[in-house]
Amino acid sequence: MAAYLQWRRFVFFDRETVKEPPGPDGAGGKCFALPAGITVCDSGRGSLVFGDILRGGGQIWFLPRSLQLSSFQAYKLRVTHLYQLKQHNILVSVGEDEEGINPLVKVWNLEKRDGGNPLCTRIFPAIPGNKPTVVSCLTVHENLNFMAIGFADGSVVLTKGDITRDRHSKTQILHEGSYPVTGLAFRQSGKTTHLFVVTTENIQSYMLSVKDYPHLELDTHGCGLRCSSLSDPSQDLQFIVAGNECVYLYQPDERGPCFAFEGQKLIVHWYRGYLIIVSKDRKTSPKSEFAGNEAQNSDKQVLNIYDLCNKFIAYSSVFDDIVDVLAEWGSLYVLTRDGKIHVLQEKDTQTKLEARKPMLFRKNLFEMAINLAKSHHLDSDGLSEIFRQYGDHLYAKGNHDGAIQQYIRTIGKLEPSYVIRKFLDAQRIHNLTAYLQTLHLQSLANADHTTLLLNCYTKLKDSSKLEEFIKTSESEVRFDVETAIKVLRQAGYYSHAVYLAEKHAHHEWYLKIQLEDIKNYQEALHYIGKLPFDQAESNMKRYGKILMNHVPKETTELLKILCTDYQPSGDNEGPGLLEGKKANSEEFIPVFANNSRELKAFLEHMTEVQADSPQGVYDTLLELRLQNWAHERDEQIKEKLHSEALTLLKSGRFKTVFDKALVLCQMHNFKDGVLYLYEQGKLFQQIMHYHMQNEQYKKVIEVCELYGDQEACLWEQALGYFARKEEDCKEYIAAVLKHIENKNLMPPLLVVQTLAHNSTATLSVIKDYLVNKLQKQSRQVEQDEQRIQKYREETTRIRQEIEELKASPKIFQKTKCSICTSALELPSVHFLCGHSFHQHCFESYSESDSECPTCMPENRKVMDMIRAQEQKRDLHDQFQHQLKCANDGFSVVADYFGRGVFNKITLITDLPPGKGATTIEAGLQRELLLHAKRST
């Protein structure tokens, strides 16, 4: 039981008297007054509804917000009860049309009109059974399926069905008793409907959603008229009964809490979480026969508005003779007997707090302020400000534990730095830790907050809390993981940092701590082997050298796998998920610095299992094998290394990097490799020079014999080499001269000049060469003289023919056609070449009238040769090139001279018209030229 004397009093409502609206002339400001005799009222659907009980009245009045009062005649005598539904525009009234106890119930549809008045959809007498009695109370269910009427004789009549129509409803007596019914209320919870019935002596609950309507007596005391009400869902739809000593709250099956509000209760209402009670002033006389019945006009009445949740009085004021309290348009309207209407306007929550903040905070009523704000649904910003001020109050008093709890409630609204600065003292580190923990739980912490919280854990040496913080599930992580790893590493909590890095896949931090702080190289290598391909590759490039220095064998094995067919070793990877992925083995060669043995094993493995390895792998392997060969002292091992290096060179992998391989072989003085590469590169002169430098005379001769056909100048260089030697090289000089003689590679004079530089070379060395050369030249001279004589004789003969053609007639003695070989008949065609043709044969086979068909193919060849000579005689560059490259330059000059390069020939192929005197001579010249070409 809560005594209201202990409750705080506030003024959370503003009181005003309703004024008349200003008229057309602007006059107004008078108090609005209702007609006399109004004693029943209700509200809803945007209007205040009034009824009068004066004899001859029977009016129902409507007062909208515009204060334009209207009415209609509902009954002939009086209106005793009104009930306005809140969800439907339906009004239910009880009144009398004639004298005596004969109350009528009328249902009005306010949306429809009948002659200007609301439509009355149903009328029926309000009589329980056959005996008339006075109606004491009325209630209607919002779903229009239930209506209950209470009577002074203790009866309750229930109408079930559509209350707006007679045909679809059924009326029955629900309750009978010996005490007047003073209150009725429907309670709807889900699909269950209850009806509370209160009399002056007891309270009962009926379940209407079950057949036979079972009921339960809740209490053995009741209340007066209008002293009961139903709360809203904030109080769980409890039935409120106000006695003179206490106010009781009831559930359908039990009694709830009670509040000790003393005084004679006259009116009870529920409004937006507030309990409104109108009671007599204590200075007045005791209650009448009906508790809560009409009071005398001189009575003073007190209106109290209670907040049952927060246990304070929101408003209290004295009025003169209250008729009723109505709720509409978000305000309370108090109707007094003198016809005036007083409006109580609730202040907004912020205004309430601002107005009462000095008193609330001065009297340390922070909890009340918080509860008030919550019950009025104050926004989070307003609540946060109250929590902050409460926290500041407790902090100033030295209650740091309490203060931090209030500051925690401001998280999300108050800047965290405001709180953190207050608790940076080492003595308050526990409070700061609690605040930072909550900040992280709400996922509102940044990297700095995480750093600070972890530092708090490490300062407190609270390993359990630290582990609990970092070992949250991945879906519950509320901090910056990388920041946490950094702080833990800096504080020396390496195991925690490693755990966090591994759990949240911060591979770089995991490896950095394992390698740089814990020095656990084996574990780091194992961890890399579990990573996906891309991450394993990048981390091996980064940390490969460190791992190679400490665990070379295992590191080499992992690199072999990574560069061939990598599969993560972790259980979380499915088989074959990364099949076919392999790293570029050439990129890992720098990892093996100072580890040549492992490098050789790695490179040899790659060349065996992956023939298409990058060129850098083969280059490095060659260099490594050459280094090992050059530094080896054991002859057997050296021979094996020699064979391995040469085999690698002959593998055909160095064609594109010929120069690089050659440099490597030269750097390590690998003779066989150098010679092999020279041979592959067709560098025959370099091969010979290599042997010359090593004074290997036989090898020089062998090189000339092997490659002299491809590069003839080798013999000339060999002759010059032996000519410069002061040693006795007659044998080698003779061999060279023999080949030069056979191939006619050098003029004799040049040979003599070359050998003149050798002091040991005597005339006997070149005697045979010179004799043979002179003999050959003598034979050549004889052949040339014979040819000259032949050409002279041929020239003389041709000249004679020309003279004969010029001076003597040509006799054609052919008897057969040169084409068909038939006897020659006229007409016929004869040519100076001696061929004769039938005219029809000539015309059929000849392509030109001026050429002999028989001689034409050969003539054309000669003419083509002449044209080719004319085209080529200006090719100076070609002539110079052939002259330089020819073994016998004189023959080249003679050939070009014979082609007519050095003279200009005018060739006349056609006879110009009108040249009769020179026709024969021109024809003879052409024939002579053609004849000369055929002869040659």
JSON list of N, CA and C in Angstrom, two decimals, residues 734 737-742 744 748 765-780:
[
{"chain": "A", "resi": 734, "resn": "ALA", "atom": "N", "xyz": [101.87, -24.55, -94.87]},
{"chain": "A", "resi": 734, "resn": "ALA", "atom": "CA", "xyz": [101.69, -25.32, -96.09]},
{"chain": "A", "resi": 734, "resn": "ALA", "atom": "C", "xyz": [100.27, -25.83, -96.21]},
{"chain": "A", "resi": 737, "resn": "LEU", "atom": "N", "xyz": [98.07, -22.88, -97.18]},
{"chain": "A", "resi": 737, "resn": "LEU", "atom": "CA", "xyz": [98.28, -22.48, -98.56]},
{"chain": "A", "resi": 737, "resn": "LEU", "atom": "C", "xyz": [97.66, -23.45, -99.53]},
{"chain": "A", "resi": 738, "resn": "LYS", "atom": "N", "xyz": [97.69, -24.73, -99.18]},
{"chain": "A", "resi": 738, "resn": "LYS", "atom": "CA", "xyz": [97.10, -25.74, -100.05]},
{"chain": "A", "resi": 738, "resn": "LYS", "atom": "C", "xyz": [95.59, -25.49, -100.19]},
{"chain": "A", "resi": 739, "resn": "HIS", "atom": "N", "xyz": [94.96, -25.21, -99.09]},
{"chain": "A", "resi": 739, "resn": "HIS", "atom": "CA", "xyz": [93.52, -24.99, -99.15]},
{"chain": "A", "resi": 739, "resn": "HIS", "atom": "C", "xyz": [93.20, -23.68, -99.88]},
{"chain": "A", "resi": 740, "resn": "ILE", "atom": "N", "xyz": [94.02, -22.63, -99.62]},
{"chain": "A", "resi": 740, "resn": "ILE", "atom": "CA", "xyz": [93.81, -21.36, -100.31]},
{"chain": "A", "resi": 740, "resn": "ILE", "atom": "C", "xyz": [93.96, -21.55, -101.81]},
{"chain": "A", "resi": 741, "resn": "GLU", "atom": "N", "xyz": [94.95, -22.39, -102.19]},
{"chain": "A", "resi": 741, "resn": "GLU", "atom": "CA", "xyz": [95.17, -22.63, -103.62]},
{"chain": "A", "resi": 741, "resn": "GLU", "atom": "C", "xyz": [93.99, -23.37, -104.23]},
{"chain": "A", "resi": 742, "resn": "ASN", "atom": "N", "xyz": [93.50, -24.40, -103.52]},
{"chain": "A", "resi": 742, "resn": "ASN", "atom": "CA", "xyz": [92.40, -25.20, -104.06]},
{"chain": "A", "resi": 742, "resn": "ASN", "atom": "C", "xyz": [91.12, -24.37, -104.21]},
{"chain": "A", "resi": 744, "resn": "ASN", "atom": "N", "xyz": [91.11, -21.05, -104.32]},
{"chain": "A", "resi": 744, "resn": "ASN", "atom": "CA", "xyz": [91.42, -19.76, -104.92]},
{"chain": "A", "resi": 744, "resn": "ASN", "atom": "C", "xyz": [90.90, -18.61, -104.04]},
{"chain": "A", "resi": 748, "resn": "PRO", "atom": "N", "xyz": [97.86, -14.38, -105.33]},
{"chain": "A", "resi": 748, "resn": "PRO", "atom": "CA", "xyz": [99.24, -14.78, -104.95]},
{"chain": "A", "resi": 748, "resn": "PRO", "atom": "C", "xyz": [100.03, -13.62, -104.35]},
{"chain": "A", "resi": 765, "resn": "VAL", "atom": "N", "xyz": [108.79, -22.45, -98.66]},
{"chain": "A", "resi": 765, "resn": "VAL", "atom": "CA", "xyz": [107.46, -22.70, -98.09]},
{"chain": "A", "resi": 765, "resn": "VAL", "atom": "C", "xyz": [106.38, -22.43, -99.14]},
{"chain": "A", "resi": 766, "resn": "ILE", "atom": "N", "xyz": [106.61, -21.40, -99.96]},
{"chain": "A", "resi": 766, "resn": "ILE", "atom": "CA", "xyz": [105.56, -21.05, -100.94]},
{"chain": "A", "resi": 766, "resn": "ILE", "atom": "C", "xyz": [105.99, -21.40, -102.36]},
{"chain": "A", "resi": 767, "resn": "LYS", "atom": "N", "xyz": [107.10, -22.11, -102.45]},
{"chain": "A", "resi": 767, "resn": "LYS", "atom": "CA", "xyz": [107.57, -22.44, -103.79]},
{"chain": "A", "resi": 767, "resn": "LYS", "atom": "C", "xyz": [106.53, -23.23, -104.56]},
{"chain": "A", "resi": 768, "resn": "ASP", "atom": "N", "xyz": [106.10, -24.33, -104.00]},
{"chain": "A", "resi": 768, "resn": "ASP", "atom": "CA", "xyz": [105.11, -25.17, -104.69]},
{"chain": "A", "resi": 768, "resn": "ASP", "atom": "C", "xyz": [103.84, -24.37, -104.99]},
{"chain": "A", "resi": 769, "resn": "TYR", "atom": "N", "xyz": [103.42, -23.52, -104.01]},
{"chain": "A", "resi": 769, "resn": "TYR", "atom": "CA", "xyz": [102.22, -22.72, -104.21]},
{"chain": "A", "resi": 769, "resn": "TYR", "atom": "C", "xyz": [102.37, -21.80, -105.40]},
{"chain": "A", "resi": 770, "resn": "LEU", "atom": "N", "xyz": [103.54, -21.11, -105.50]},
{"chain": "A", "resi": 770, "resn": "LEU", "atom": "CA", "xyz": [103.76, -20.16, -106.58]},
{"chain": "A", "resi": 770, "resn": "LEU", "atom": "C", "xyz": [103.86, -20.86, -107.92]},
{"chain": "A", "resi": 771, "resn": "VAL", "atom": "N", "xyz": [104.59, -22.02, -107.94]},
{"chain": "A", "resi": 771, "resn": "VAL", "atom": "CA", "xyz": [104.74, -22.76, -109.19]},
{"chain": "A", "resi": 771, "resn": "VAL", "atom": "C", "xyz": [103.37, -23.19, -109.71]},
{"chain": "A", "resi": 772, "resn": "ASN", "atom": "N", "xyz": [102.59, -23.78, -108.83]},
{"chain": "A", "resi": 772, "resn": "ASN", "atom": "CA", "xyz": [101.25, -24.23, -109.25]},
{"chain": "A", "resi": 772, "resn": "ASN", "atom": "C", "xyz": [100.40, -23.07, -109.73]},
{"chain": "A", "resi": 773, "resn": "LYS", "atom": "N", "xyz": [100.53, -21.94, -109.02]},
{"chain": "A", "resi": 773, "resn": "LYS", "atom": "CA", "xyz": [99.72, -20.79, -109.38]},
{"chain": "A", "resi": 773, "resn": "LYS", "atom": "C", "xyz": [100.13, -20.27, -110.76]},
{"chain": "A", "resi": 774, "resn": "LEU", "atom": "N", "xyz": [101.44, -20.21, -111.03]},
{"chain": "A", "resi": 774, "resn": "LEU", "atom": "CA", "xyz": [101.93, -19.72, -112.32]},
{"chain": "A", "resi": 774, "resn": "LEU", "atom": "C", "xyz": [101.53, -20.67, -113.45]},
{"chain": "A", "resi": 775, "resn": "GLN", "atom": "N", "xyz": [101.57, -21.96, -113.17]},
{"chain": "A", "resi": 775, "resn": "GLN", "atom": "CA", "xyz": [101.16, -22.93, -114.18]},
{"chain": "A", "resi": 775, "resn": "GLN", "atom": "C", "xyz": [99.69, -22.78, -114.53]},
{"chain": "A", "resi": 776, "resn": "LYS", "atom": "N", "xyz": [98.88, -22.59, -113.52]},
{"chain": "A", "resi": 776, "resn": "LYS", "atom": "CA", "xyz": [97.45, -22.41, -113.77]},
{"chain": "A", "resi": 776, "resn": "LYS", "atom": "C", "xyz": [97.20, -21.16, -114.58]},
{"chain": "A", "resi": 777, "resn": "GLN", "atom": "N", "xyz": [97.92, -20.10, -114.27]},
{"chain": "A", "resi": 777, "resn": "GLN", "atom": "CA", "xyz": [97.74, -18.86, -115.00]},
{"chain": "A", "resi": 777, "resn": "GLN", "atom": "C", "xyz": [98.20, -19.01, -116.45]},
{"chain": "A", "resi": 778, "resn": "SER", "atom": "N", "xyz": [99.28, -19.78, -116.65]},
{"chain": "A", "resi": 778, "resn": "SER", "atom": "CA", "xyz": [99.76, -20.00, -118.02]},
{"chain": "A", "resi": 778, "resn": "SER", "atom": "C", "xyz": [98.71, -20.73, -118.83]},
{"chain": "A", "resi": 779, "resn": "ARG", "atom": "N", "xyz": [98.13, -21.78, -118.19]},
{"chain": "A", "resi": 779, "resn": "ARG", "atom": "CA", "xyz": [97.08, -22.52, -118.91]},
{"chain": "A", "resi": 779, "resn": "ARG", "atom": "C", "xyz": [95.87, -21.64, -119.19]},
{"chain": "A", "resi": 780, "resn": "GLN", "atom": "N", "xyz": [95.58, -20.77, -118.27]},
{"chain": "A", "resi": 780, "resn": "GLN", "atom": "CA", "xyz": [94.44, -19.86, -118.46]},
{"chain": "A", "resi": 780, "resn": "GLN", "atom": "C", "xyz": [94.71, -18.89, -119.60]}
]
